[in-house]
Coordinates of C-alpha atoms in Angstrom, one line a residue:
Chain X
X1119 CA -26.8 4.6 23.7
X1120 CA -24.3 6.3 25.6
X1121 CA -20.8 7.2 23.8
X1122 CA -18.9 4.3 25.7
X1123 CA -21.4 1.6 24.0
X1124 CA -22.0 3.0 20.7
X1125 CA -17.8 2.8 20.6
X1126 CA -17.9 -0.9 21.9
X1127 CA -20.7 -1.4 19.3
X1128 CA -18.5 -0.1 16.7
X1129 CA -15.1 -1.4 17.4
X1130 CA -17.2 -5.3 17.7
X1131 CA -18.4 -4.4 13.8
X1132 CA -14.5 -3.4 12.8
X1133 CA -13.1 -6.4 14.4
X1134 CA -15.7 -8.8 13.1
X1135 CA -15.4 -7.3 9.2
X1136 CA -11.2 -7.0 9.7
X1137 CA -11.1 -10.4 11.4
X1138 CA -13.3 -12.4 8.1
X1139 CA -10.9 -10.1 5.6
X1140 CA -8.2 -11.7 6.5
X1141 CA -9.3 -15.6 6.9
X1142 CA -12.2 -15.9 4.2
X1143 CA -10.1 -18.3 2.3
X1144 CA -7.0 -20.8 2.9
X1145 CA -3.7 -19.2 2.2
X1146 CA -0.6 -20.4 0.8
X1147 CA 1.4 -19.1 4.2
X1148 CA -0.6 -19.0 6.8
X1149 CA 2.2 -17.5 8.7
X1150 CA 1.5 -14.1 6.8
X1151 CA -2.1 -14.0 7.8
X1152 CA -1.2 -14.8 11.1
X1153 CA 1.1 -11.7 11.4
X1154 CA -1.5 -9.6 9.9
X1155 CA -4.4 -11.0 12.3
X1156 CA -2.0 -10.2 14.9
X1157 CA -1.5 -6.9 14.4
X1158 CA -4.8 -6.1 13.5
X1159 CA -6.7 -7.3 16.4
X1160 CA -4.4 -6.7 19.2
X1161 CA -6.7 -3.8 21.2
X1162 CA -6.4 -0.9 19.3
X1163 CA -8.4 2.1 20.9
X1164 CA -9.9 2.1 17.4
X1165 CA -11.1 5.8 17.1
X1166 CA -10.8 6.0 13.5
X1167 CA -13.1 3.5 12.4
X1168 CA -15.5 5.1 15.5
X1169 CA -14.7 8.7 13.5
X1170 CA -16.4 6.9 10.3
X1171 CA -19.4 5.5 11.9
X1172 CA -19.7 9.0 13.7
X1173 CA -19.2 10.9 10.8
X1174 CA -21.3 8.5 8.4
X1175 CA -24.4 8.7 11.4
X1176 CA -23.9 12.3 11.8
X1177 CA -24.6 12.8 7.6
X1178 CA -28.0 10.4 7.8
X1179 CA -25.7 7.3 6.7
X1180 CA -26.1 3.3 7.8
X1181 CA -23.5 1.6 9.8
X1182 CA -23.6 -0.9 6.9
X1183 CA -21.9 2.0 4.3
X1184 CA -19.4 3.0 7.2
X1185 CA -18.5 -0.5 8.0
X1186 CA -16.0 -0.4 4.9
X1187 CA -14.1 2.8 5.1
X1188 CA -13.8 1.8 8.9
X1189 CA -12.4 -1.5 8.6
X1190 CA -10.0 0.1 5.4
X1191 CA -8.5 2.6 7.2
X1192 CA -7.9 0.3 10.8
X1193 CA -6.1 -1.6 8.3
X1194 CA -4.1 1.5 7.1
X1195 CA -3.4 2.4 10.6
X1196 CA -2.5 -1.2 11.6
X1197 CA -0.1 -1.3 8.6
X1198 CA 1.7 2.1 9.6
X1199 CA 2.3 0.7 13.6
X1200 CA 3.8 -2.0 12.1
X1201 CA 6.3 -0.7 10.0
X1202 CA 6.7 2.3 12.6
X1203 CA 7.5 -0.1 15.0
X1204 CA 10.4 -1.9 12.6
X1205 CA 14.4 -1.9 14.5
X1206 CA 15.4 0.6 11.0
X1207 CA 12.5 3.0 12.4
X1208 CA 11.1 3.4 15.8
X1209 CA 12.5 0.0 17.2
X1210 CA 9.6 -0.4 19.5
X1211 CA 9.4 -4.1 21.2
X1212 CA 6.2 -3.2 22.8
X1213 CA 2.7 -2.0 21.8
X1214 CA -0.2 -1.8 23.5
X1215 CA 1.6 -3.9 26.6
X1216 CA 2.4 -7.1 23.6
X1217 CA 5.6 -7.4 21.7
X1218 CA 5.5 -5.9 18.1
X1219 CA 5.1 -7.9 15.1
X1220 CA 9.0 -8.3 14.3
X1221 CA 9.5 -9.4 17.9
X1222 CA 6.4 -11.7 17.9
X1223 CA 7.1 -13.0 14.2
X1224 CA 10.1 -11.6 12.9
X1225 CA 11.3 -8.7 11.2
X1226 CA 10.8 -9.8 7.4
X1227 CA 7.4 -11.0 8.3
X1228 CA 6.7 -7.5 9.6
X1229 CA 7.5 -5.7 6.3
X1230 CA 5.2 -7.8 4.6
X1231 CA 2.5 -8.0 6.8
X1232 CA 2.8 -4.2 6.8
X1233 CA 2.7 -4.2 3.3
X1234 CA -0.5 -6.7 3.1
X1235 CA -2.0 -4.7 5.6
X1236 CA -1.5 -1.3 3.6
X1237 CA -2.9 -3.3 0.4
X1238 CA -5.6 -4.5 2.4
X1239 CA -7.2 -1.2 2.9
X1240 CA -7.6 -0.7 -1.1
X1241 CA -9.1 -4.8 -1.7
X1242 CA -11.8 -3.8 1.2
X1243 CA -12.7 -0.5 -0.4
X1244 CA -12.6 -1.5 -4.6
X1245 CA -14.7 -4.6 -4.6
X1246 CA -17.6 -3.3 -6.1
X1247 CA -20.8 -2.8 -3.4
X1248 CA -23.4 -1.1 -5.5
X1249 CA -25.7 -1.6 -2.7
X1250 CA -24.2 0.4 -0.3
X1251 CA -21.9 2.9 -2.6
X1252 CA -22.7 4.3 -6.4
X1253 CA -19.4 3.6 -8.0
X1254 CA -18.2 7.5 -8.1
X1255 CA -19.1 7.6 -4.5
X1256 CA -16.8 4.4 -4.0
X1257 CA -14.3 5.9 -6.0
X1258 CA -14.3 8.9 -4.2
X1259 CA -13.5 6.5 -0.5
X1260 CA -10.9 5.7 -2.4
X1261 CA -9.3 8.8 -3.3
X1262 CA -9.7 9.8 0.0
X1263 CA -8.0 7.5 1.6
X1264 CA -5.4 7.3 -0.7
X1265 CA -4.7 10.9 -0.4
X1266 CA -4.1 11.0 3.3
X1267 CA -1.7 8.1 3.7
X1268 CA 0.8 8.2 1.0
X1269 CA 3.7 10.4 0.2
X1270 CA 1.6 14.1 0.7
X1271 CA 0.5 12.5 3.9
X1272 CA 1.1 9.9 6.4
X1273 CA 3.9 9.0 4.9
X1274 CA 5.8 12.0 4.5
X1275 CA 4.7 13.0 8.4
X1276 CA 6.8 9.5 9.4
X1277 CA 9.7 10.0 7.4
X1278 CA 10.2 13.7 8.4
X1279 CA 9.4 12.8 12.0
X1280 CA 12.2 10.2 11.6
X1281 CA 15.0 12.6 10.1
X1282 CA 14.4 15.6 12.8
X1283 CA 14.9 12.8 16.2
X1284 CA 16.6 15.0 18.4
X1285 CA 16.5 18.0 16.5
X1286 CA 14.8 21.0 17.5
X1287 CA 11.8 22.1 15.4
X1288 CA 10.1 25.1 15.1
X1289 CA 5.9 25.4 16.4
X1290 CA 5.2 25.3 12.5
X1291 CA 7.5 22.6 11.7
X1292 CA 5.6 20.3 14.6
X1293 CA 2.1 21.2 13.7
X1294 CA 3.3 20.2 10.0
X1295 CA 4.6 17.1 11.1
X1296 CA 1.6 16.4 12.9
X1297 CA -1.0 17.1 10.3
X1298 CA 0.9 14.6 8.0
X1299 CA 1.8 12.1 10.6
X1300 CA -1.7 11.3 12.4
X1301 CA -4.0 14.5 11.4
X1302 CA -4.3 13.0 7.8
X1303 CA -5.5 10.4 8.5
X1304 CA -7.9 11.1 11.3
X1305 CA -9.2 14.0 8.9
X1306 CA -9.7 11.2 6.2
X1307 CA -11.9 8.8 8.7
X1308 CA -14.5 12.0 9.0
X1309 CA -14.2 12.4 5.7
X1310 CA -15.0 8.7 4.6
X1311 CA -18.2 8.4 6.8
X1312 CA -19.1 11.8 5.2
X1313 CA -18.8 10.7 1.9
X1314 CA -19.8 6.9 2.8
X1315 CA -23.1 8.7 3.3
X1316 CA -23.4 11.1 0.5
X1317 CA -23.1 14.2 2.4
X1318 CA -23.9 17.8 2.0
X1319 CA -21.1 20.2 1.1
X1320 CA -21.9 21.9 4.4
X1321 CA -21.1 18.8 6.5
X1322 CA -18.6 18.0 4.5
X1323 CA -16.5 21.3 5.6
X1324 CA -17.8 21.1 9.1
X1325 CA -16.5 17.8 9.5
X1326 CA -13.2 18.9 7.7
X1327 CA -12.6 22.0 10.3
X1328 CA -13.6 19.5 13.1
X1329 CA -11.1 16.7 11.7
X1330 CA -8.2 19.2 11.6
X1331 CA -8.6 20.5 15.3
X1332 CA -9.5 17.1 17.4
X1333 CA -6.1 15.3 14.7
X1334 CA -3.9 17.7 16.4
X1335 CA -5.7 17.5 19.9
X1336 CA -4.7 13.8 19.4
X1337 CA -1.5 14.7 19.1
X1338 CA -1.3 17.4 22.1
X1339 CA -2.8 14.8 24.3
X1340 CA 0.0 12.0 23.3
X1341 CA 2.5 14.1 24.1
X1342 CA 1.4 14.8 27.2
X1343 CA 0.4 11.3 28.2
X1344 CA 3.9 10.8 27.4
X1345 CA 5.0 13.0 30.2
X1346 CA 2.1 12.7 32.7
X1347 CA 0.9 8.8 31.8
X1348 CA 1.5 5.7 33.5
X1349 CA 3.5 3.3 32.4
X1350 CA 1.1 0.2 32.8
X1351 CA -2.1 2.2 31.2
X1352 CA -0.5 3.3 28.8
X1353 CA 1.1 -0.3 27.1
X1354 CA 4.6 1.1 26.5
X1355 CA 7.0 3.3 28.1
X1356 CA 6.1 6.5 29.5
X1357 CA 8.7 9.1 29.3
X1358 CA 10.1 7.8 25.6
X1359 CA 10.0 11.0 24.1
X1360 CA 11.8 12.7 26.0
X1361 CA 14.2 10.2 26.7
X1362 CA 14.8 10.1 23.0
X1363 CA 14.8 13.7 22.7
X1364 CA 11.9 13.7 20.6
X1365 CA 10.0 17.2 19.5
X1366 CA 7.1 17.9 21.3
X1367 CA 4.3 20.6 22.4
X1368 CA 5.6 20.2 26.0
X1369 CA 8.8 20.6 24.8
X1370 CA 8.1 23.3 23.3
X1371 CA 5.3 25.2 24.7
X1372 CA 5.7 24.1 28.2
X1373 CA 3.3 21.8 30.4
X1374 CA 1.1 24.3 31.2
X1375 CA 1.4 26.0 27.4
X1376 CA 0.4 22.4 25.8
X1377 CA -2.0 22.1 28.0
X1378 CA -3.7 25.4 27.2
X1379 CA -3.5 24.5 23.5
X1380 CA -5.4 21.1 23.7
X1381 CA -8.0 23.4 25.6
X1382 CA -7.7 25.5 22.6
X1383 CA -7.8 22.7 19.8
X1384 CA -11.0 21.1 22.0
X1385 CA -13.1 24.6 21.5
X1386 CA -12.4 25.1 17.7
X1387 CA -13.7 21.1 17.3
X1388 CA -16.6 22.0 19.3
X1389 CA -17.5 25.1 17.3
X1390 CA -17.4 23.7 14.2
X1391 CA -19.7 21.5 14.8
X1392 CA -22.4 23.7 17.1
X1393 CA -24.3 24.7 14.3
X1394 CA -25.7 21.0 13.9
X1395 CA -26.8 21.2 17.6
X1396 CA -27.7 18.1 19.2
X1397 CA -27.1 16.0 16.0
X1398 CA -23.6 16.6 16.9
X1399 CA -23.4 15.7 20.4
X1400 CA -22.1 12.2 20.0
X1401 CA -19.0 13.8 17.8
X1402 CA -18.6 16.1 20.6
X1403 CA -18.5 13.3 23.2
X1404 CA -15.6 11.5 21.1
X1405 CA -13.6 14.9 20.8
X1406 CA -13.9 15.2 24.8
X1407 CA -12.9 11.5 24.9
X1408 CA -9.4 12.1 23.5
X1409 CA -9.0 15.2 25.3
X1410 CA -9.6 13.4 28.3
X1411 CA -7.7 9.6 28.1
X1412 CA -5.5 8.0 30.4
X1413 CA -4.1 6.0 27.1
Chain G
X1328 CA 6.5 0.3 -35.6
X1329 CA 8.2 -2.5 -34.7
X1330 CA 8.0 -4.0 -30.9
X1331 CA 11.5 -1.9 -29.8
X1332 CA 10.1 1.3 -31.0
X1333 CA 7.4 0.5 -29.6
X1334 CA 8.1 -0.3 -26.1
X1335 CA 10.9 2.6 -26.1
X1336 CA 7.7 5.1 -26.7
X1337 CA 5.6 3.3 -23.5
X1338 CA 8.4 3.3 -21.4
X1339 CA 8.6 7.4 -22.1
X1340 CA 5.0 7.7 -21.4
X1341 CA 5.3 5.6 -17.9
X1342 CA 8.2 7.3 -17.0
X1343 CA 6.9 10.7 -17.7
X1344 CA 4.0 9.9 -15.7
X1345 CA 5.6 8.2 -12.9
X1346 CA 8.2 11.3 -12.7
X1347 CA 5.4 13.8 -12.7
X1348 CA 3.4 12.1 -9.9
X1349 CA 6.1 12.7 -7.2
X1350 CA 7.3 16.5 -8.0
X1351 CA 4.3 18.1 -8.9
X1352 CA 3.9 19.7 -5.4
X1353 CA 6.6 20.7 -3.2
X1354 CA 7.1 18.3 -0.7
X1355 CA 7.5 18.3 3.3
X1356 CA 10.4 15.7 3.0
X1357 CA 12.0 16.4 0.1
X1358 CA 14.1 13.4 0.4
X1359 CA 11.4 10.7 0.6
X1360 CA 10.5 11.7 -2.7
X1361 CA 14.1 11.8 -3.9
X1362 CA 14.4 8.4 -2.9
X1363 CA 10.9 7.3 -4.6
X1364 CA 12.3 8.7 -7.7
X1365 CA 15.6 7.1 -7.2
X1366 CA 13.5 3.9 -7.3
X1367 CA 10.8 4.2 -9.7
X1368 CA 12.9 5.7 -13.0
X1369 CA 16.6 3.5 -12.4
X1370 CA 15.9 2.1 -15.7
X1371 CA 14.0 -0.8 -15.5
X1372 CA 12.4 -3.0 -17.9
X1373 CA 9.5 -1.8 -17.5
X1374 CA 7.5 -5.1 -18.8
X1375 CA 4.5 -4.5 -16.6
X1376 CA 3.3 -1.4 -18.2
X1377 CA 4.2 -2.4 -21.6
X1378 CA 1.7 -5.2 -21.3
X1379 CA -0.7 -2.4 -20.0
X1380 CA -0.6 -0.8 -23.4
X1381 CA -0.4 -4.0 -25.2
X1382 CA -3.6 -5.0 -24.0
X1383 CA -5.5 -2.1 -24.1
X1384 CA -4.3 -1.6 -27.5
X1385 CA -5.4 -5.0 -28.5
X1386 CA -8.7 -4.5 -27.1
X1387 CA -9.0 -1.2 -28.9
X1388 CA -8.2 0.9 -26.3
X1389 CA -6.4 4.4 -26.7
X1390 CA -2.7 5.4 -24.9
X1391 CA -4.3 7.8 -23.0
X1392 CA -6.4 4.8 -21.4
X1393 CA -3.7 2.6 -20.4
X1394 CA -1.2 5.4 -19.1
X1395 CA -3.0 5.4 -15.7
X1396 CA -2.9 1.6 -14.8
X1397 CA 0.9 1.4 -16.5
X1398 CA 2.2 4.0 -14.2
X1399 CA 0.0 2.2 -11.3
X1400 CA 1.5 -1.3 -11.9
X1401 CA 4.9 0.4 -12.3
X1402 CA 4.7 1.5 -8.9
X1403 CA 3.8 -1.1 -7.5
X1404 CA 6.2 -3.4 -9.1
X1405 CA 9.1 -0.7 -8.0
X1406 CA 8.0 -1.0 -4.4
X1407 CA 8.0 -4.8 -4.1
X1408 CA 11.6 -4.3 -5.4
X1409 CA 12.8 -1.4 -2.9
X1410 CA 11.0 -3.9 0.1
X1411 CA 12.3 -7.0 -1.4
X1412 CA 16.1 -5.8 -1.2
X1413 CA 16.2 -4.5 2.1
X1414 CA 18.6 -6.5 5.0
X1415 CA 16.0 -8.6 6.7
X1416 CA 14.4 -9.5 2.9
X1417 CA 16.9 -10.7 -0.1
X1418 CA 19.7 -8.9 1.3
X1419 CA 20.5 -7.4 -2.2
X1420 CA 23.1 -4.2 -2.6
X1421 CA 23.1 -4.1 -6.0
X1422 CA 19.8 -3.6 -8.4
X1423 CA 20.2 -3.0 -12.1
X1424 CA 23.6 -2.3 -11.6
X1425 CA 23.4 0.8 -9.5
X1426 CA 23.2 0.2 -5.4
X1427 CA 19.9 -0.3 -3.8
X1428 CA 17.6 1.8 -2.0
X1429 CA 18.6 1.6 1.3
X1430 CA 22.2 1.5 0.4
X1431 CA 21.7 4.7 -1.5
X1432 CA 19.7 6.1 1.0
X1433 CA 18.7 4.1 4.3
X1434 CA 17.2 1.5 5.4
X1435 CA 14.0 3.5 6.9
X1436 CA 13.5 5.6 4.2
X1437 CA 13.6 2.7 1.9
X1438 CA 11.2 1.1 4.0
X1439 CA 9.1 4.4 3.6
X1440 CA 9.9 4.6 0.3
X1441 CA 8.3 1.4 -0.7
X1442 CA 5.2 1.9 1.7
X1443 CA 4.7 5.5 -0.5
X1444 CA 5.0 3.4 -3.9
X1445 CA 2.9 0.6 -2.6
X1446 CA 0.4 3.8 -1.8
X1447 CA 1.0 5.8 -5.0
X1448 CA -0.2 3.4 -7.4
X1449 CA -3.7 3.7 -5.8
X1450 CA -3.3 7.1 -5.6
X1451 CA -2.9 7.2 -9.3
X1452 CA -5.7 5.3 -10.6
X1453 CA -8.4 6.4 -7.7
X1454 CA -8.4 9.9 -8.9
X1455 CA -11.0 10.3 -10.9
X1456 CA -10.8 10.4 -15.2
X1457 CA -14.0 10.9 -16.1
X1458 CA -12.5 11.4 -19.3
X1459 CA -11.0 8.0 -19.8
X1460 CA -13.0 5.6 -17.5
X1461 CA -16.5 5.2 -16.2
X1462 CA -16.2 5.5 -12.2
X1463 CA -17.3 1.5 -12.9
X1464 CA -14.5 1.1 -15.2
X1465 CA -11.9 2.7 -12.7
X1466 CA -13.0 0.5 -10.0
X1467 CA -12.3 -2.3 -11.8
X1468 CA -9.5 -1.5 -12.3
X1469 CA -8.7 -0.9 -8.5
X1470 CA -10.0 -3.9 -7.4
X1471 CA -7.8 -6.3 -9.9
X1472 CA -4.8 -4.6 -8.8
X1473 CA -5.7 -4.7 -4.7
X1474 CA -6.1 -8.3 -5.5
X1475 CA -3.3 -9.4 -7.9
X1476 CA -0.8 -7.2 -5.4
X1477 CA -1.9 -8.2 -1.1
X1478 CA -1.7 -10.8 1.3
X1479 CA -3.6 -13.1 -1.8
X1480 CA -1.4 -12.2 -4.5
X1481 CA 2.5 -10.7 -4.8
X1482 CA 2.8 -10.4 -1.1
X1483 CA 2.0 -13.6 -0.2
X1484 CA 4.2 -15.3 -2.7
X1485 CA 7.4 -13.4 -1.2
X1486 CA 6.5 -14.1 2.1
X1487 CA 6.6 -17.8 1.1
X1488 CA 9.5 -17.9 -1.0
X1489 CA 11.6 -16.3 1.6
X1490 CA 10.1 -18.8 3.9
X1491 CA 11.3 -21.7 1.9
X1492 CA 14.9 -20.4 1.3
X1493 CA 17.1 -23.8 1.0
X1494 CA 14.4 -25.6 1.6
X1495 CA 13.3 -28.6 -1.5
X1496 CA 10.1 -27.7 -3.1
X1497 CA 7.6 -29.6 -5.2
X1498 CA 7.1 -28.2 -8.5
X1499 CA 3.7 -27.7 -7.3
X1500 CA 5.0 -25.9 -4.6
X1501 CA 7.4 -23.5 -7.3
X1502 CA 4.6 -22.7 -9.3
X1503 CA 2.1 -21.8 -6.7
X1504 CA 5.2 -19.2 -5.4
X1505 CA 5.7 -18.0 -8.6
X1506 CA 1.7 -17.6 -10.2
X1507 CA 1.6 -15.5 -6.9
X1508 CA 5.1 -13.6 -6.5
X1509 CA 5.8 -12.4 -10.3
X1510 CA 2.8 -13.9 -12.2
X1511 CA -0.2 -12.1 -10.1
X1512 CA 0.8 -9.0 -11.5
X1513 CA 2.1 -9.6 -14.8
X1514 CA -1.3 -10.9 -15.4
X1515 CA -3.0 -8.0 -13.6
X1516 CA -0.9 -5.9 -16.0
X1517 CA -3.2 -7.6 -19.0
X1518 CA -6.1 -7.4 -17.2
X1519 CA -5.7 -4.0 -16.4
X1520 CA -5.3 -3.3 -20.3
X1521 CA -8.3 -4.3 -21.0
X1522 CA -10.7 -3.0 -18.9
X1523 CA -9.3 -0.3 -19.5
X1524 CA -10.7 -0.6 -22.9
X1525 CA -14.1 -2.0 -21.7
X1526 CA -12.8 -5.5 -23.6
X1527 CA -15.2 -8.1 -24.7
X1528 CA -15.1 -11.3 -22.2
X1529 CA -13.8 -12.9 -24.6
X1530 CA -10.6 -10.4 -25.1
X1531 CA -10.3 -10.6 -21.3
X1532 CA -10.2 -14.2 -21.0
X1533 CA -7.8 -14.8 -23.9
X1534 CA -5.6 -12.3 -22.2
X1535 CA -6.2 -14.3 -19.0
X1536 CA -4.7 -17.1 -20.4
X1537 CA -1.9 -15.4 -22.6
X1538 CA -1.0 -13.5 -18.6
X1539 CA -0.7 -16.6 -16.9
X1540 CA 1.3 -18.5 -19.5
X1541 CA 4.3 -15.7 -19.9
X1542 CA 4.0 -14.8 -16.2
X1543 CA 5.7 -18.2 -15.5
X1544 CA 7.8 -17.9 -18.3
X1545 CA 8.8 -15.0 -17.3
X1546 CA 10.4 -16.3 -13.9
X1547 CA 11.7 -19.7 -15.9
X1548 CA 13.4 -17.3 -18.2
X1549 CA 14.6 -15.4 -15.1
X1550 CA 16.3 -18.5 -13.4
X1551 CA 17.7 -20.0 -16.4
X1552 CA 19.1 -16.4 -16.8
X1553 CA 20.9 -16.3 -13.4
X1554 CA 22.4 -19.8 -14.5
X1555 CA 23.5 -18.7 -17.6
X1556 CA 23.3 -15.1 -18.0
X1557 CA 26.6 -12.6 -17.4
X1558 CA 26.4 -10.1 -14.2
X1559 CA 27.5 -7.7 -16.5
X1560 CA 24.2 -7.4 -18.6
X1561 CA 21.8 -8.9 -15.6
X1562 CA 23.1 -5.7 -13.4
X1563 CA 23.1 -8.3 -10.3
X1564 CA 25.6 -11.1 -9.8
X1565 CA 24.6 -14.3 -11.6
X1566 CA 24.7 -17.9 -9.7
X1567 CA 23.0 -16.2 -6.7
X1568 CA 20.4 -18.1 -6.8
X1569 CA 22.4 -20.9 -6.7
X1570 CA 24.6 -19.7 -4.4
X1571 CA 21.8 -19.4 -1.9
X1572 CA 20.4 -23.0 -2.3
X1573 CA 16.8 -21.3 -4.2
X1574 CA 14.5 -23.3 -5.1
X1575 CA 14.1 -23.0 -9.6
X1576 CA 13.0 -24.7 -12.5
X1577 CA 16.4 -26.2 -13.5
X1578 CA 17.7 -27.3 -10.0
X1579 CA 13.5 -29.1 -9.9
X1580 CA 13.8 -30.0 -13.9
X1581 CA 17.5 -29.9 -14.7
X1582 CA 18.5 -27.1 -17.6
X1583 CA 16.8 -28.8 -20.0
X1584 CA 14.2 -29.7 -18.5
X1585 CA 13.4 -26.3 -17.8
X1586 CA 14.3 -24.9 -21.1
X1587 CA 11.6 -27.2 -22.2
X1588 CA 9.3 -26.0 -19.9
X1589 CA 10.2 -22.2 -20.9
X1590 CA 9.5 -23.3 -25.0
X1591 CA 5.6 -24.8 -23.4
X1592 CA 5.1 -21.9 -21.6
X1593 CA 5.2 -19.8 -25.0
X1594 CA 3.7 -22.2 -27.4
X1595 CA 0.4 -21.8 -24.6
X1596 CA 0.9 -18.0 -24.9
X1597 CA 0.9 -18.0 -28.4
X1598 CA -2.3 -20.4 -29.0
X1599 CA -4.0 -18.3 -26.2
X1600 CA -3.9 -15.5 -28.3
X1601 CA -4.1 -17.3 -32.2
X1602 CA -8.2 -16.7 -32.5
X1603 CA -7.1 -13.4 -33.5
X1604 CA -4.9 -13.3 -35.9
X1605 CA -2.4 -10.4 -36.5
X1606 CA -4.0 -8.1 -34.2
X1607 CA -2.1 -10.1 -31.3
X1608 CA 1.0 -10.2 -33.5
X1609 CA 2.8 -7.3 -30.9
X1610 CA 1.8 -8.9 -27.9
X1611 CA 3.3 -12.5 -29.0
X1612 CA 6.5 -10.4 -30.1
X1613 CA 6.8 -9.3 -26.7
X1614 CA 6.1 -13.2 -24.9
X1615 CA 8.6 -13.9 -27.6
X1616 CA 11.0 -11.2 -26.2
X1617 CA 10.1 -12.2 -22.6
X1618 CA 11.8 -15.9 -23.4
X1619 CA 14.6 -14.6 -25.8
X1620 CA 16.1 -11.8 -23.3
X1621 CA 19.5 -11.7 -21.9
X1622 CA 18.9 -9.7 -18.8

């Protein structure tokens, strides 16, 4: 199966798994589910649950023990557009080409849906499954993911992204920013299909050095679609950042220098993962993927 | 020691813990954490973890056992509040006497605030205690607080209260709101206790039924309280609720009615628990407390 598939494949198994989670029973407002449902299954490009069921194949695990971690941490994600998108944070009225969940619903119903959304990630990954997981393997998904999106992670990337809007940062300060703000928790989606599959220390760190160079490759390459995308592939303005003034690698390494460093980032994700040889070529051909987008 | 003591030595222990979790590493925003400890140690009641201790004491279970899901719940419970207040929620400038999170800070980093605390109290009980808990044991306890606190438990009962703002409700209707909004994890908090002792099913369904009898209590107690409490000792005005047209027990039952209702709720508490004898007696001092308080 070629890369494009396998990701189709993968996001259908996500959707499916995030879709039941949040209808399985009646609710006493349906309103809620609804804005969760909304937010969830609105299009996302989906790469981290496709990093899990990468990650999980790449350590000799099923797509049944990634299914899990993937659908938890598209939840996380979905949680964190939502209440990045709020009018007190990012004030976004558009993602991916829709209006944002406090346009759609309203703003109230945002926070909460945010907050179910967040919760959600833990109730999908502490029921008990002793036939995929042991339980200190299960507990281990959860540390994981708990790690990368609180207050030493996602978290604290958002709110110091926030407080430095038109400030100028230093290289260090952005990379920092970065590695909390979206590079935790793509690092944590390798690291769940890892562990998901019981994996060898060696993979383990492999998948580690690669998560760390293709999170802030992510990061390169949004910045740059910011400058260089199109308005109507993209689903949202191009140009916001530096219309807001926000810190960037264009802004401060250049066009040319940015673009040198995702060239950069893409080579240290492909080396750590060359000693694995073919085994790794469908981790490679996701790496090349984000280099490469239009969106 | 009597039930005062008592809960003044738990409320050290949670508040120890809790302070711990957020400064033990230095942090790339120093003032998200400043405001998460600006929320989580203003002096609250701290009911939730008490019942923590409570029932893991009653099911034999050591302090050291019950420290982790206290200082979970605790969290938890302090980021429903800092969400709860904000503008597009309740509104509410004042909390415990002292203004609220985003008045003290601002409205996005109270919103990240509360998205940290929601996170931290998985945080806190997925690291692994191998100590304290079988990995079993600890995802058990995960998985009852996921499901008392999401879209089937706390969230959605705020999402439909403030949906029914000055809107007549059955008492059906109130109930349902509250067993989710306030009693889901007042009766997690019991649960919690106990497995953290490994009870007996019979210890956890006793405790079951002890939870969901002072969890709606509790919230009678709370709107008799705003009728005829003093906004000096609540730290919040009193007659809010009544200023804003809420839907309670004594606008539904009348003052008596639901002072009746409140003196039911306890006897059910207290026969939930008679089977066995005076090892309950601290944990009916404490429903008894719960009906009795002023604030």
């Amino acid at each position: 199966m070629d890369l494009k598939s396998r990701l189709q494949h993968y996001i259908q198994r996500t959707e499916t798994l995030l879709a039941q989670s949040v209808t399985e029973a009646p609710s006493l407002h349906p309103r809620l589910q609804a804005a969760m449902r909304y937010s969830l299954l609105n299009g996302g490009k989906r790469i981290r649950p496709a990093l899990v069921y990468l990650a999980c194949d790449f350590c000799g695990g099923s797509e049944a023990a990634a299914d899990w971690p993937a659908a938890a941490i598209e939840a996380l994600h979905s949680y964190s557009l939502v209440h990045d998108d709020l009018p007190a944070m990012d004030n976004d009225a558009l993602r991916r080409g829709v209006p944002t969940c406090h346009i759609a619903f309203d703003e109230a119903t945002a926070i909460l849906a945010g907050d179910a959304l967040l919760n959600l990630a833990f109730e999908l990954l502490s029921e008990a499954r002793p036939e995929l997981y042991t339980p200190a393997q299960q507990l281990q998904l959860l540390a994981t993911l708990a790690q990368a999106s609180g207050h030493r992670g996602m978290v604290v990337g958002q709110a110091f992204d926030l407080a430095h809007v038109g400030q100028a940062l230093t290289l260090e300060q952005l990379e920092q920013m970065h590695a909390h703000k979206t590079g935790a928790l793509i690092l944590a989606a390798l690291q769940l299909g890892a562990q998901a599959a019981a994996a060898s220390e060696q993979e383990l760190a492999a998948l580690t050095a690669f998560g760390r160079a293709i999170g802030l490759a992510f990061q390169v390459k949004d910045d740059l679609l910011d400058i260089e995308g199109c308005t109507e592939v993209l689903g949202k303005p191009s140009g916001s950042d530096l219309a807001q003034n926000k810190p960037t690698y264009p802004a401060l390494l250049g066009l040319q220098g940015a673009k040198e460093k995702l060239q950069t980032l893409h080579q240290q994700a492909n080396a750590a993962l060359s000693p694995f040889g073919s085994r790794a070529e469908p981790l490679l051909a996701l790496a090349q993927y984000i280099v490469e987008r239009d969106h």
